[in-house]
Structure formats: C-alpha cells, structure tokens
Amino acid sequence: MGVSAIARRPATWLIALVLFVAAGCGDTVPQADSQPSPDGAIAPVITPVVLAEIPHDPEAWTQGLEFDGAALWEGTGIAGRSQVRELDPAAGALRRAAPAPNDYYGEGITVVGDRIWELTWRDGVAVEWDKATLTPLREVPVDGEGWGLCHDGERFVRSDGTARLRFHDPVTFAETGSVTVTRDGVPQAALNELECVDGRVWANVWKADMILRIDPASGKVDTVVNANGLWPGQAGDRDRVLNGIAHLGGDEYLLTGKKWPSMYRVRLAAPGGGPPR
C-alpha cells in the first residue's frame, strides 16, 4: 500500500558543517531510523542487476505478484476495479482476469497448489480462489488491514502496513502469531507486498525504493535491496510505487510497481556473488 544546535566554537561549527555536507552527498537507501543497531549488525545493501524489461499494464494498480512455474499471477487494487489476473511471464500479456467479489479493494495474493488467496485492504476478509476457473470459493475473516501475503510452505505470512508480520493457518486462515520486523535494530513500518523464498520473506516498503529480506523467526532484516531508479519514470510520482516481487528461481526475480509500464527481470546477488544468504 498505506510515512540544530549552534556550536559556540568556530572549529566545532566547521567540523559539524563538513560532516553535514558529507552526509548529504550521494544516494542513500531510506533507513528505518538513524540509530545504529544495538548489536552492531548492519544489513548489507545490494542493487538489482536488470536482465530484461517486460511490458506491464500501465493501468494495473499492482498489489501482489507471484510466479507458479507456468503463469505469473497479479492482484490489482482499487475498490470496484480490483482483479486477479493471469499473465504470460515471458511477454507480460494478459491471459485472463476476474474481478474481486463485492467490489472489494484487493491487496496481496499468493498461490498455494490449485488455489489463490487474496487479501482485501479494509474489508476484513481474505478470498480463496479456484486457480483453474478463477472463481471465488470462500471468504474468511481477517483482523486488521491486509497489505502483502505469501506462503512459506507451512503457513501464510501477512503484512498490515505496520512493522509486523502476522502468521496464519494455511487452511482456516486463523492468526497463529506475529513478529516485529527490525532493520538495524529499529522497527521498520510500512511493510507492503511480500514474497516467501527459502525460509525468508522479501518485503516492499510503501513509498520507498527498497525491498527488505527478513528472517521471519527473529524479524531481523538481513539484506536491503536498493531499487532506486529501477523505473526512471517513477521520479516525482510517489503513488506509482515499487510494489511487486515474484521469485522466478535461483537469484532471479520479477519486480514491478503500481501503474508501471514495465516489469524487470533482475538478479539479486549478495555482495560476494550468488543469492543473499
């Protein structure tokens, strides 16, 4: 989805000025807070390597993105216009689409076998879909807002726009627990679209050009992706935010955003090479 003192001595003032100017130079990734981590562990920052650019519907208000090996699934938002869509993962072309029931404001989606689960923003329900027919099967109650959703093989993981990840039973969708996400020791709010990969959770951060990789056991961020400038047309338009992560396999992912005209096939490699661990 959806956030000086004056020195008495000239020498001290000059040092402060130099430090201020130095800090203002260069691109930076938004931080959860300026305070350092209490345990000294700073999450490394990586940059996506773009491998290909794929067309994307520039009117799609992307809320969820997931690849199941045969198709790319997208959930779009806005009340009365939300859809669950099947896309060609190579060309980005729309294969089919179905509207969210009851004019719900659709949010994150995830694929589990022959089912698709879709969150709603403030409607208080999650919708289970039949993947083959793209028809809704049932609705289950959800406490709080729905933002991002993924399935880690054993449970659902949900974001609600705060610094919490909430865990849900894979059958009943009953909430089973939660964890607070911290980056460098500080809670990181505005967690948005999610992707579960190999025991970690990748999360977009609303209105920030970054993606976080989270250990769901501890809530700690262990990798930060600086995606600033991935789509140059985003500059100056903070509604068209980065918001879509689909794991293709290995260290390759598809990234896109709300009303972006392109999706980007990227490699997310650790500073030393290979997928972040």
Short mmCIF file of N, CA and C in Angstrom, two decimals, residues 77-245:
data_model
loop_
_atom_site.label_atom_id
_atom_site.label_comp_id
_atom_site.label_asym_id
_atom_site.label_seq_id
_atom_site.Cartn_x
_atom_site.Cartn_y
_atom_site.Cartn_z
N GLY A 77 -5.51 -3.54 -7.25
CA GLY A 77 -6.34 -2.90 -6.25
C GLY A 77 -7.27 -1.83 -6.79
N ILE A 78 -7.83 -1.06 -5.89
CA ILE A 78 -8.83 -0.01 -6.05
C ILE A 78 -10.23 -0.65 -5.98
N ALA A 79 -11.04 -0.16 -5.06
CA ALA A 79 -12.38 -0.70 -4.86
C ALA A 79 -13.20 -0.59 -6.15
N GLY A 80 -13.83 -1.69 -6.53
CA GLY A 80 -14.64 -1.73 -7.74
C GLY A 80 -13.85 -2.00 -9.00
N ARG A 81 -12.51 -1.98 -8.90
CA ARG A 81 -11.67 -2.23 -10.08
C ARG A 81 -10.65 -3.32 -9.83
N SER A 82 -10.65 -3.90 -8.65
CA SER A 82 -9.65 -4.91 -8.30
C SER A 82 -9.87 -6.19 -9.09
N GLN A 83 -8.76 -6.84 -9.46
CA GLN A 83 -8.81 -8.08 -10.23
C GLN A 83 -7.74 -9.05 -9.76
N VAL A 84 -7.98 -10.33 -10.04
CA VAL A 84 -6.93 -11.34 -10.02
C VAL A 84 -6.66 -11.69 -11.47
N ARG A 85 -5.39 -11.63 -11.87
CA ARG A 85 -5.03 -11.77 -13.28
C ARG A 85 -4.01 -12.87 -13.49
N GLU A 86 -4.12 -13.54 -14.62
CA GLU A 86 -3.10 -14.48 -15.07
C GLU A 86 -2.37 -13.84 -16.25
N LEU A 87 -1.03 -13.79 -16.16
CA LEU A 87 -0.21 -13.16 -17.19
C LEU A 87 0.76 -14.16 -17.78
N ASP A 88 1.16 -13.89 -19.01
CA ASP A 88 2.26 -14.63 -19.63
C ASP A 88 3.55 -14.12 -19.00
N PRO A 89 4.31 -14.97 -18.31
CA PRO A 89 5.50 -14.47 -17.60
C PRO A 89 6.61 -13.99 -18.53
N ALA A 90 6.63 -14.45 -19.77
CA ALA A 90 7.69 -14.05 -20.70
C ALA A 90 7.37 -12.74 -21.41
N ALA A 91 6.09 -12.56 -21.77
CA ALA A 91 5.70 -11.39 -22.55
C ALA A 91 4.90 -10.37 -21.75
N GLY A 92 4.40 -10.75 -20.59
CA GLY A 92 3.60 -9.84 -19.78
C GLY A 92 2.16 -9.70 -20.24
N ALA A 93 1.78 -10.41 -21.30
CA ALA A 93 0.43 -10.28 -21.85
C ALA A 93 -0.61 -10.89 -20.92
N LEU A 94 -1.78 -10.26 -20.90
CA LEU A 94 -2.88 -10.74 -20.07
C LEU A 94 -3.51 -11.98 -20.70
N ARG A 95 -3.60 -13.05 -19.95
CA ARG A 95 -4.28 -14.27 -20.40
C ARG A 95 -5.75 -14.26 -20.00
N ARG A 96 -6.03 -13.89 -18.78
CA ARG A 96 -7.41 -13.82 -18.29
C ARG A 96 -7.43 -13.04 -16.99
N ALA A 97 -8.62 -12.59 -16.60
CA ALA A 97 -8.77 -11.80 -15.38
C ALA A 97 -10.17 -11.99 -14.83
N ALA A 98 -10.29 -11.82 -13.52
CA ALA A 98 -11.60 -11.89 -12.86
C ALA A 98 -11.67 -10.80 -11.81
N PRO A 99 -12.83 -10.14 -11.69
CA PRO A 99 -12.96 -9.06 -10.70
C PRO A 99 -13.08 -9.60 -9.29
N ALA A 100 -12.56 -8.86 -8.34
CA ALA A 100 -12.72 -9.22 -6.93
C ALA A 100 -14.20 -9.15 -6.58
N PRO A 101 -14.70 -10.09 -5.76
CA PRO A 101 -16.13 -10.07 -5.41
C PRO A 101 -16.49 -8.87 -4.54
N ASN A 102 -17.75 -8.48 -4.63
CA ASN A 102 -18.32 -7.45 -3.74
C ASN A 102 -17.61 -6.11 -3.81
N ASP A 103 -16.99 -5.83 -4.94
CA ASP A 103 -16.26 -4.57 -5.11
C ASP A 103 -15.18 -4.38 -4.05
N TYR A 104 -14.62 -5.48 -3.58
CA TYR A 104 -13.56 -5.39 -2.58
C TYR A 104 -12.34 -4.66 -3.14
N TYR A 105 -11.60 -4.05 -2.22
CA TYR A 105 -10.31 -3.43 -2.55
C TYR A 105 -9.26 -4.52 -2.39
N GLY A 106 -8.84 -5.10 -3.52
CA GLY A 106 -7.89 -6.20 -3.47
C GLY A 106 -6.50 -5.78 -3.06
N GLU A 107 -5.82 -6.70 -2.40
CA GLU A 107 -4.44 -6.44 -1.97
C GLU A 107 -3.55 -7.62 -2.38
N GLY A 108 -2.65 -8.04 -1.50
CA GLY A 108 -1.68 -9.06 -1.85
C GLY A 108 -2.30 -10.41 -2.16
N ILE A 109 -1.62 -11.19 -3.01
CA ILE A 109 -2.07 -12.53 -3.36
C ILE A 109 -0.93 -13.52 -3.17
N THR A 110 -1.30 -14.80 -3.05
CA THR A 110 -0.31 -15.87 -3.06
C THR A 110 -0.96 -17.13 -3.61
N VAL A 111 -0.16 -17.97 -4.26
CA VAL A 111 -0.64 -19.21 -4.87
C VAL A 111 -0.25 -20.39 -3.99
N VAL A 112 -1.22 -21.25 -3.69
CA VAL A 112 -0.97 -22.46 -2.91
C VAL A 112 -1.64 -23.62 -3.64
N GLY A 113 -0.86 -24.40 -4.37
CA GLY A 113 -1.43 -25.51 -5.13
C GLY A 113 -2.40 -25.02 -6.18
N ASP A 114 -3.64 -25.51 -6.11
CA ASP A 114 -4.65 -25.12 -7.10
C ASP A 114 -5.54 -23.99 -6.58
N ARG A 115 -5.05 -23.28 -5.58
CA ARG A 115 -5.80 -22.16 -5.00
C ARG A 115 -4.97 -20.87 -5.06
N ILE A 116 -5.68 -19.76 -5.10
CA ILE A 116 -5.08 -18.44 -4.97
C ILE A 116 -5.77 -17.76 -3.79
N TRP A 117 -4.97 -17.18 -2.91
CA TRP A 117 -5.52 -16.42 -1.79
C TRP A 117 -5.27 -14.94 -2.04
N GLU A 118 -6.29 -14.15 -1.78
CA GLU A 118 -6.22 -12.70 -1.99
C GLU A 118 -6.65 -11.98 -0.72
N LEU A 119 -5.85 -11.02 -0.30
CA LEU A 119 -6.23 -10.16 0.82
C LEU A 119 -7.10 -9.01 0.33
N THR A 120 -7.85 -8.43 1.24
CA THR A 120 -8.51 -7.16 0.97
C THR A 120 -7.95 -6.13 1.95
N TRP A 121 -8.05 -4.87 1.56
CA TRP A 121 -7.40 -3.82 2.36
C TRP A 121 -8.12 -3.63 3.70
N ARG A 122 -9.32 -3.10 3.66
CA ARG A 122 -10.05 -2.82 4.90
C ARG A 122 -11.43 -3.48 4.94
N ASP A 123 -11.62 -4.49 4.11
CA ASP A 123 -12.92 -5.17 4.06
C ASP A 123 -13.02 -6.29 5.08
N GLY A 124 -11.91 -6.62 5.75
CA GLY A 124 -11.94 -7.59 6.83
C GLY A 124 -12.07 -9.03 6.40
N VAL A 125 -11.72 -9.34 5.14
CA VAL A 125 -11.79 -10.72 4.67
C VAL A 125 -10.60 -11.03 3.77
N ALA A 126 -10.32 -12.33 3.66
CA ALA A 126 -9.43 -12.86 2.62
C ALA A 126 -10.28 -13.76 1.75
N VAL A 127 -9.97 -13.78 0.45
CA VAL A 127 -10.75 -14.54 -0.51
C VAL A 127 -9.91 -15.69 -1.05
N GLU A 128 -10.50 -16.89 -1.02
CA GLU A 128 -9.85 -18.06 -1.61
C GLU A 128 -10.45 -18.28 -3.00
N TRP A 129 -9.57 -18.39 -4.01
CA TRP A 129 -9.99 -18.56 -5.40
C TRP A 129 -9.60 -19.94 -5.91
N ASP A 130 -10.41 -20.46 -6.85
CA ASP A 130 -10.02 -21.63 -7.62
C ASP A 130 -9.15 -21.15 -8.78
N LYS A 131 -7.92 -21.65 -8.83
CA LYS A 131 -6.98 -21.16 -9.84
C LYS A 131 -7.40 -21.55 -11.26
N ALA A 132 -7.95 -22.73 -11.42
CA ALA A 132 -8.30 -23.22 -12.75
C ALA A 132 -9.43 -22.41 -13.39
N THR A 133 -10.41 -22.04 -12.59
CA THR A 133 -11.58 -21.35 -13.13
C THR A 133 -11.61 -19.86 -12.81
N LEU A 134 -10.70 -19.41 -11.96
CA LEU A 134 -10.67 -18.02 -11.49
C LEU A 134 -12.02 -17.61 -10.93
N THR A 135 -12.55 -18.44 -10.06
CA THR A 135 -13.79 -18.11 -9.37
C THR A 135 -13.57 -18.14 -7.86
N PRO A 136 -14.17 -17.21 -7.13
CA PRO A 136 -14.03 -17.21 -5.67
C PRO A 136 -14.74 -18.42 -5.06
N LEU A 137 -14.10 -19.04 -4.07
CA LEU A 137 -14.66 -20.21 -3.41
C LEU A 137 -15.23 -19.89 -2.03
N ARG A 138 -14.52 -19.06 -1.28
CA ARG A 138 -14.98 -18.71 0.07
C ARG A 138 -14.26 -17.46 0.54
N GLU A 139 -14.81 -16.88 1.59
CA GLU A 139 -14.20 -15.74 2.26
C GLU A 139 -14.00 -16.10 3.73
N VAL A 140 -12.89 -15.66 4.28
CA VAL A 140 -12.63 -15.89 5.70
C VAL A 140 -12.33 -14.56 6.37
N PRO A 141 -12.69 -14.41 7.65
CA PRO A 141 -12.45 -13.13 8.33
C PRO A 141 -10.97 -12.91 8.62
N VAL A 142 -10.57 -11.66 8.53
CA VAL A 142 -9.19 -11.25 8.81
C VAL A 142 -9.23 -10.03 9.72
N ASP A 143 -8.44 -10.07 10.78
CA ASP A 143 -8.36 -8.94 11.71
C ASP A 143 -7.33 -7.93 11.21
N GLY A 144 -7.74 -6.67 11.12
CA GLY A 144 -6.81 -5.63 10.69
C GLY A 144 -6.74 -5.51 9.18
N GLU A 145 -5.86 -4.64 8.73
CA GLU A 145 -5.73 -4.39 7.30
C GLU A 145 -4.94 -5.49 6.61
N GLY A 146 -5.23 -5.68 5.32
CA GLY A 146 -4.46 -6.59 4.50
C GLY A 146 -3.60 -5.81 3.52
N TRP A 147 -2.31 -6.13 3.48
CA TRP A 147 -1.39 -5.47 2.54
C TRP A 147 -0.71 -6.53 1.67
N GLY A 148 0.30 -7.21 2.21
CA GLY A 148 1.01 -8.23 1.45
C GLY A 148 0.75 -9.62 1.99
N LEU A 149 0.92 -10.64 1.10
CA LEU A 149 0.66 -12.01 1.50
C LEU A 149 1.59 -12.96 0.76
N CYS A 150 2.12 -13.95 1.48
CA CYS A 150 2.87 -15.03 0.84
C CYS A 150 2.71 -16.29 1.67
N HIS A 151 3.13 -17.42 1.10
CA HIS A 151 3.02 -18.72 1.76
C HIS A 151 4.40 -19.33 1.81
N ASP A 152 4.86 -19.71 3.00
CA ASP A 152 6.24 -20.19 3.16
C ASP A 152 6.35 -21.71 3.12
N GLY A 153 5.28 -22.37 2.69
CA GLY A 153 5.27 -23.82 2.64
C GLY A 153 4.54 -24.45 3.80
N GLU A 154 4.41 -23.69 4.89
CA GLU A 154 3.73 -24.20 6.08
C GLU A 154 2.62 -23.27 6.58
N ARG A 155 2.71 -22.00 6.27
CA ARG A 155 1.76 -21.03 6.80
C ARG A 155 1.72 -19.82 5.88
N PHE A 156 0.69 -18.99 6.07
CA PHE A 156 0.63 -17.71 5.38
C PHE A 156 1.37 -16.67 6.20
N VAL A 157 2.00 -15.73 5.51
CA VAL A 157 2.65 -14.58 6.14
C VAL A 157 1.97 -13.34 5.57
N ARG A 158 1.52 -12.46 6.45
CA ARG A 158 0.76 -11.27 6.03
C ARG A 158 1.39 -10.00 6.59
N SER A 159 1.39 -8.95 5.79
CA SER A 159 1.75 -7.63 6.29
C SER A 159 0.47 -6.80 6.39
N ASP A 160 0.49 -5.82 7.30
CA ASP A 160 -0.70 -4.99 7.50
C ASP A 160 -0.37 -3.50 7.48
N GLY A 161 0.79 -3.15 6.89
CA GLY A 161 1.19 -1.75 6.81
C GLY A 161 1.97 -1.25 8.00
N THR A 162 2.12 -2.09 9.01
CA THR A 162 2.90 -1.73 10.19
C THR A 162 4.28 -2.39 10.10
N ALA A 163 4.94 -2.52 11.23
CA ALA A 163 6.22 -3.21 11.29
C ALA A 163 6.05 -4.69 11.62
N ARG A 164 4.81 -5.18 11.62
CA ARG A 164 4.56 -6.57 12.00
C ARG A 164 4.35 -7.46 10.78
N LEU A 165 4.86 -8.69 10.87
CA LEU A 165 4.44 -9.77 10.00
C LEU A 165 3.53 -10.67 10.83
N ARG A 166 2.38 -11.03 10.28
CA ARG A 166 1.41 -11.85 11.00
C ARG A 166 1.28 -13.20 10.31
N PHE A 167 1.22 -14.26 11.10
CA PHE A 167 1.22 -15.62 10.58
C PHE A 167 -0.18 -16.22 10.69
N HIS A 168 -0.56 -17.00 9.65
CA HIS A 168 -1.91 -17.55 9.58
C HIS A 168 -1.89 -19.03 9.22
N ASP A 169 -2.85 -19.74 9.77
CA ASP A 169 -3.03 -21.16 9.45
C ASP A 169 -3.33 -21.32 7.96
N PRO A 170 -2.71 -22.31 7.29
CA PRO A 170 -2.89 -22.44 5.84
C PRO A 170 -4.26 -22.95 5.41
N VAL A 171 -5.06 -23.46 6.34
CA VAL A 171 -6.39 -23.98 5.99
C VAL A 171 -7.49 -23.03 6.46
N THR A 172 -7.44 -22.64 7.72
CA THR A 172 -8.51 -21.81 8.29
C THR A 172 -8.23 -20.32 8.18
N PHE A 173 -6.99 -19.96 7.95
CA PHE A 173 -6.51 -18.58 7.93
C PHE A 173 -6.56 -17.93 9.32
N ALA A 174 -6.75 -18.72 10.36
CA ALA A 174 -6.71 -18.18 11.72
C ALA A 174 -5.30 -17.67 12.02
N GLU A 175 -5.22 -16.54 12.71
CA GLU A 175 -3.92 -15.97 13.03
C GLU A 175 -3.24 -16.80 14.12
N THR A 176 -1.97 -17.14 13.90
CA THR A 176 -1.25 -18.02 14.83
C THR A 176 -0.08 -17.34 15.53
N GLY A 177 0.24 -16.11 15.17
CA GLY A 177 1.35 -15.41 15.81
C GLY A 177 1.79 -14.23 14.97
N SER A 178 2.83 -13.55 15.43
CA SER A 178 3.35 -12.41 14.70
C SER A 178 4.78 -12.13 15.15
N VAL A 179 5.48 -11.30 14.39
CA VAL A 179 6.83 -10.89 14.74
C VAL A 179 7.01 -9.44 14.29
N THR A 180 7.76 -8.67 15.06
CA THR A 180 8.07 -7.29 14.69
C THR A 180 9.34 -7.28 13.85
N VAL A 181 9.28 -6.61 12.72
CA VAL A 181 10.42 -6.54 11.81
C VAL A 181 11.30 -5.37 12.19
N THR A 182 12.60 -5.63 12.33
CA THR A 182 13.55 -4.58 12.66
C THR A 182 14.66 -4.53 11.63
N ARG A 183 15.03 -3.33 11.28
CA ARG A 183 16.18 -3.11 10.41
C ARG A 183 17.25 -2.39 11.22
N ASP A 184 18.40 -3.02 11.35
CA ASP A 184 19.49 -2.47 12.14
C ASP A 184 19.02 -2.11 13.55
N GLY A 185 18.17 -2.95 14.10
CA GLY A 185 17.72 -2.79 15.48
C GLY A 185 16.54 -1.88 15.68
N VAL A 186 15.97 -1.34 14.60
CA VAL A 186 14.87 -0.39 14.72
C VAL A 186 13.66 -0.93 13.96
N PRO A 187 12.45 -0.86 14.54
CA PRO A 187 11.26 -1.35 13.83
C PRO A 187 11.08 -0.66 12.48
N GLN A 188 10.76 -1.46 11.47
CA GLN A 188 10.57 -0.96 10.11
C GLN A 188 9.10 -1.07 9.73
N ALA A 189 8.42 0.07 9.69
CA ALA A 189 7.00 0.09 9.39
C ALA A 189 6.75 0.12 7.88
N ALA A 190 5.48 0.12 7.51
CA ALA A 190 5.01 0.24 6.12
C ALA A 190 5.41 -0.94 5.25
N LEU A 191 5.49 -2.14 5.85
CA LEU A 191 5.77 -3.33 5.05
C LEU A 191 4.59 -3.59 4.12
N ASN A 192 4.89 -3.88 2.85
CA ASN A 192 3.84 -3.97 1.85
C ASN A 192 3.85 -5.34 1.18
N GLU A 193 3.93 -5.41 -0.12
CA GLU A 193 3.84 -6.69 -0.85
C GLU A 193 4.96 -7.64 -0.43
N LEU A 194 4.63 -8.94 -0.33
CA LEU A 194 5.55 -9.93 0.21
C LEU A 194 5.82 -11.05 -0.78
N GLU A 195 6.98 -11.69 -0.61
CA GLU A 195 7.33 -12.91 -1.35
C GLU A 195 8.13 -13.82 -0.42
N CYS A 196 7.64 -15.04 -0.21
CA CYS A 196 8.33 -16.02 0.63
C CYS A 196 9.27 -16.86 -0.24
N VAL A 197 10.56 -16.89 0.14
CA VAL A 197 11.55 -17.63 -0.64
C VAL A 197 12.56 -18.27 0.32
N ASP A 198 12.66 -19.59 0.30
CA ASP A 198 13.70 -20.31 1.02
C ASP A 198 13.83 -19.89 2.49
N GLY A 199 12.72 -19.82 3.18
CA GLY A 199 12.75 -19.52 4.60
C GLY A 199 12.90 -18.05 4.95
N ARG A 200 12.89 -17.18 3.95
CA ARG A 200 12.97 -15.74 4.18
C ARG A 200 11.76 -15.07 3.56
N VAL A 201 11.48 -13.84 3.98
CA VAL A 201 10.38 -13.07 3.44
C VAL A 201 10.93 -11.78 2.84
N TRP A 202 10.69 -11.59 1.56
CA TRP A 202 11.06 -10.34 0.89
C TRP A 202 9.87 -9.39 1.01
N ALA A 203 10.11 -8.14 1.34
CA ALA A 203 9.01 -7.19 1.55
C ALA A 203 9.31 -5.85 0.89
N ASN A 204 8.34 -5.39 0.10
CA ASN A 204 8.38 -3.99 -0.33
C ASN A 204 8.09 -3.10 0.86
N VAL A 205 8.57 -1.88 0.81
CA VAL A 205 8.26 -0.88 1.82
C VAL A 205 7.51 0.25 1.13
N TRP A 206 6.31 0.54 1.60
CA TRP A 206 5.45 1.52 0.94
C TRP A 206 6.15 2.87 0.79
N LYS A 207 6.11 3.39 -0.44
CA LYS A 207 6.68 4.68 -0.79
C LYS A 207 8.19 4.75 -0.54
N ALA A 208 8.86 3.63 -0.66
CA ALA A 208 10.32 3.60 -0.57
C ALA A 208 10.84 2.71 -1.69
N ASP A 209 11.93 3.12 -2.31
CA ASP A 209 12.51 2.36 -3.42
C ASP A 209 13.43 1.28 -2.88
N MET A 210 12.92 0.45 -2.00
CA MET A 210 13.74 -0.61 -1.44
C MET A 210 12.90 -1.83 -1.12
N ILE A 211 13.59 -2.95 -1.08
CA ILE A 211 13.00 -4.23 -0.70
C ILE A 211 13.85 -4.80 0.43
N LEU A 212 13.20 -5.36 1.42
CA LEU A 212 13.90 -5.93 2.57
C LEU A 212 13.77 -7.44 2.56
N ARG A 213 14.87 -8.13 2.92
CA ARG A 213 14.78 -9.57 3.14
C ARG A 213 14.81 -9.82 4.64
N ILE A 214 13.79 -10.55 5.13
CA ILE A 214 13.53 -10.67 6.56
C ILE A 214 13.62 -12.13 6.99
N ASP A 215 14.25 -12.34 8.14
CA ASP A 215 14.21 -13.64 8.80
C ASP A 215 12.93 -13.67 9.63
N PRO A 216 11.92 -14.46 9.25
CA PRO A 216 10.66 -14.41 9.98
C PRO A 216 10.73 -14.98 11.39
N ALA A 217 11.78 -15.73 11.70
CA ALA A 217 11.93 -16.27 13.05
C ALA A 217 12.28 -15.17 14.04
N SER A 218 13.13 -14.24 13.62
CA SER A 218 13.58 -13.17 14.51
C SER A 218 13.00 -11.80 14.16
N GLY A 219 12.53 -11.65 12.93
CA GLY A 219 12.07 -10.36 12.45
C GLY A 219 13.18 -9.46 11.94
N LYS A 220 14.42 -9.93 11.99
CA LYS A 220 15.54 -9.08 11.58
C LYS A 220 15.68 -9.03 10.06
N VAL A 221 15.95 -7.83 9.56
CA VAL A 221 16.27 -7.64 8.15
C VAL A 221 17.72 -8.02 7.93
N ASP A 222 17.98 -8.96 7.00
CA ASP A 222 19.36 -9.37 6.78
C ASP A 222 19.92 -8.91 5.43
N THR A 223 19.06 -8.35 4.57
CA THR A 223 19.51 -7.80 3.29
C THR A 223 18.57 -6.68 2.87
N VAL A 224 19.13 -5.62 2.30
CA VAL A 224 18.35 -4.50 1.78
C VAL A 224 18.64 -4.36 0.29
N VAL A 225 17.59 -4.28 -0.52
CA VAL A 225 17.75 -4.07 -1.96
C VAL A 225 17.46 -2.60 -2.26
N ASN A 226 18.44 -1.91 -2.78
CA ASN A 226 18.27 -0.52 -3.19
C ASN A 226 17.81 -0.51 -4.65
N ALA A 227 16.51 -0.28 -4.86
CA ALA A 227 15.94 -0.29 -6.21
C ALA A 227 15.68 1.11 -6.73
N ASN A 228 16.36 2.09 -6.19
CA ASN A 228 16.19 3.47 -6.62
C ASN A 228 16.50 3.60 -8.11
N GLY A 229 15.56 4.16 -8.87
CA GLY A 229 15.78 4.38 -10.29
C GLY A 229 15.52 3.17 -11.16
N LEU A 230 14.97 2.09 -10.60
CA LEU A 230 14.71 0.89 -11.41
C LEU A 230 13.81 1.24 -12.59
N TRP A 231 12.70 1.94 -12.33
CA TRP A 231 11.90 2.51 -13.41
C TRP A 231 12.06 4.02 -13.36
N PRO A 232 12.79 4.61 -14.31
CA PRO A 232 13.07 6.06 -14.26
C PRO A 232 11.82 6.93 -14.24
N GLY A 233 10.73 6.46 -14.83
CA GLY A 233 9.52 7.27 -14.90
C GLY A 233 8.84 7.49 -13.58
N GLN A 234 9.27 6.76 -12.55
CA GLN A 234 8.65 6.90 -11.24
C GLN A 234 9.00 8.23 -10.57
N ALA A 235 10.09 8.83 -10.97
CA ALA A 235 10.58 10.04 -10.31
C ALA A 235 9.48 11.10 -10.23
N GLY A 236 9.23 11.58 -9.02
CA GLY A 236 8.26 12.64 -8.81
C GLY A 236 6.82 12.15 -8.67
N ASP A 237 6.57 10.85 -8.80
CA ASP A 237 5.21 10.31 -8.68
C ASP A 237 5.23 9.24 -7.60
N ARG A 238 4.92 9.63 -6.37
CA ARG A 238 5.04 8.71 -5.25
C ARG A 238 3.85 7.78 -5.10
N ASP A 239 2.81 7.93 -5.95
CA ASP A 239 1.72 6.95 -5.93
C ASP A 239 2.09 5.71 -6.72
N ARG A 240 2.90 5.86 -7.74
CA ARG A 240 3.28 4.74 -8.60
C ARG A 240 4.51 4.05 -7.99
N VAL A 241 4.27 3.44 -6.85
CA VAL A 241 5.37 2.93 -6.04
C VAL A 241 5.79 1.53 -6.45
N LEU A 242 7.04 1.21 -6.17
CA LEU A 242 7.55 -0.15 -6.30
C LEU A 242 6.70 -1.06 -5.44
N ASN A 243 6.09 -2.09 -6.05
CA ASN A 243 5.20 -2.95 -5.26
C ASN A 243 4.88 -4.23 -6.03
N GLY A 244 5.84 -5.11 -6.13
CA GLY A 244 5.61 -6.39 -6.78
C GLY A 244 6.89 -7.18 -6.85
N ILE A 245 6.91 -8.35 -6.21
CA ILE A 245 8.09 -9.22 -6.19
C ILE A 245 7.63 -10.64 -6.54
#
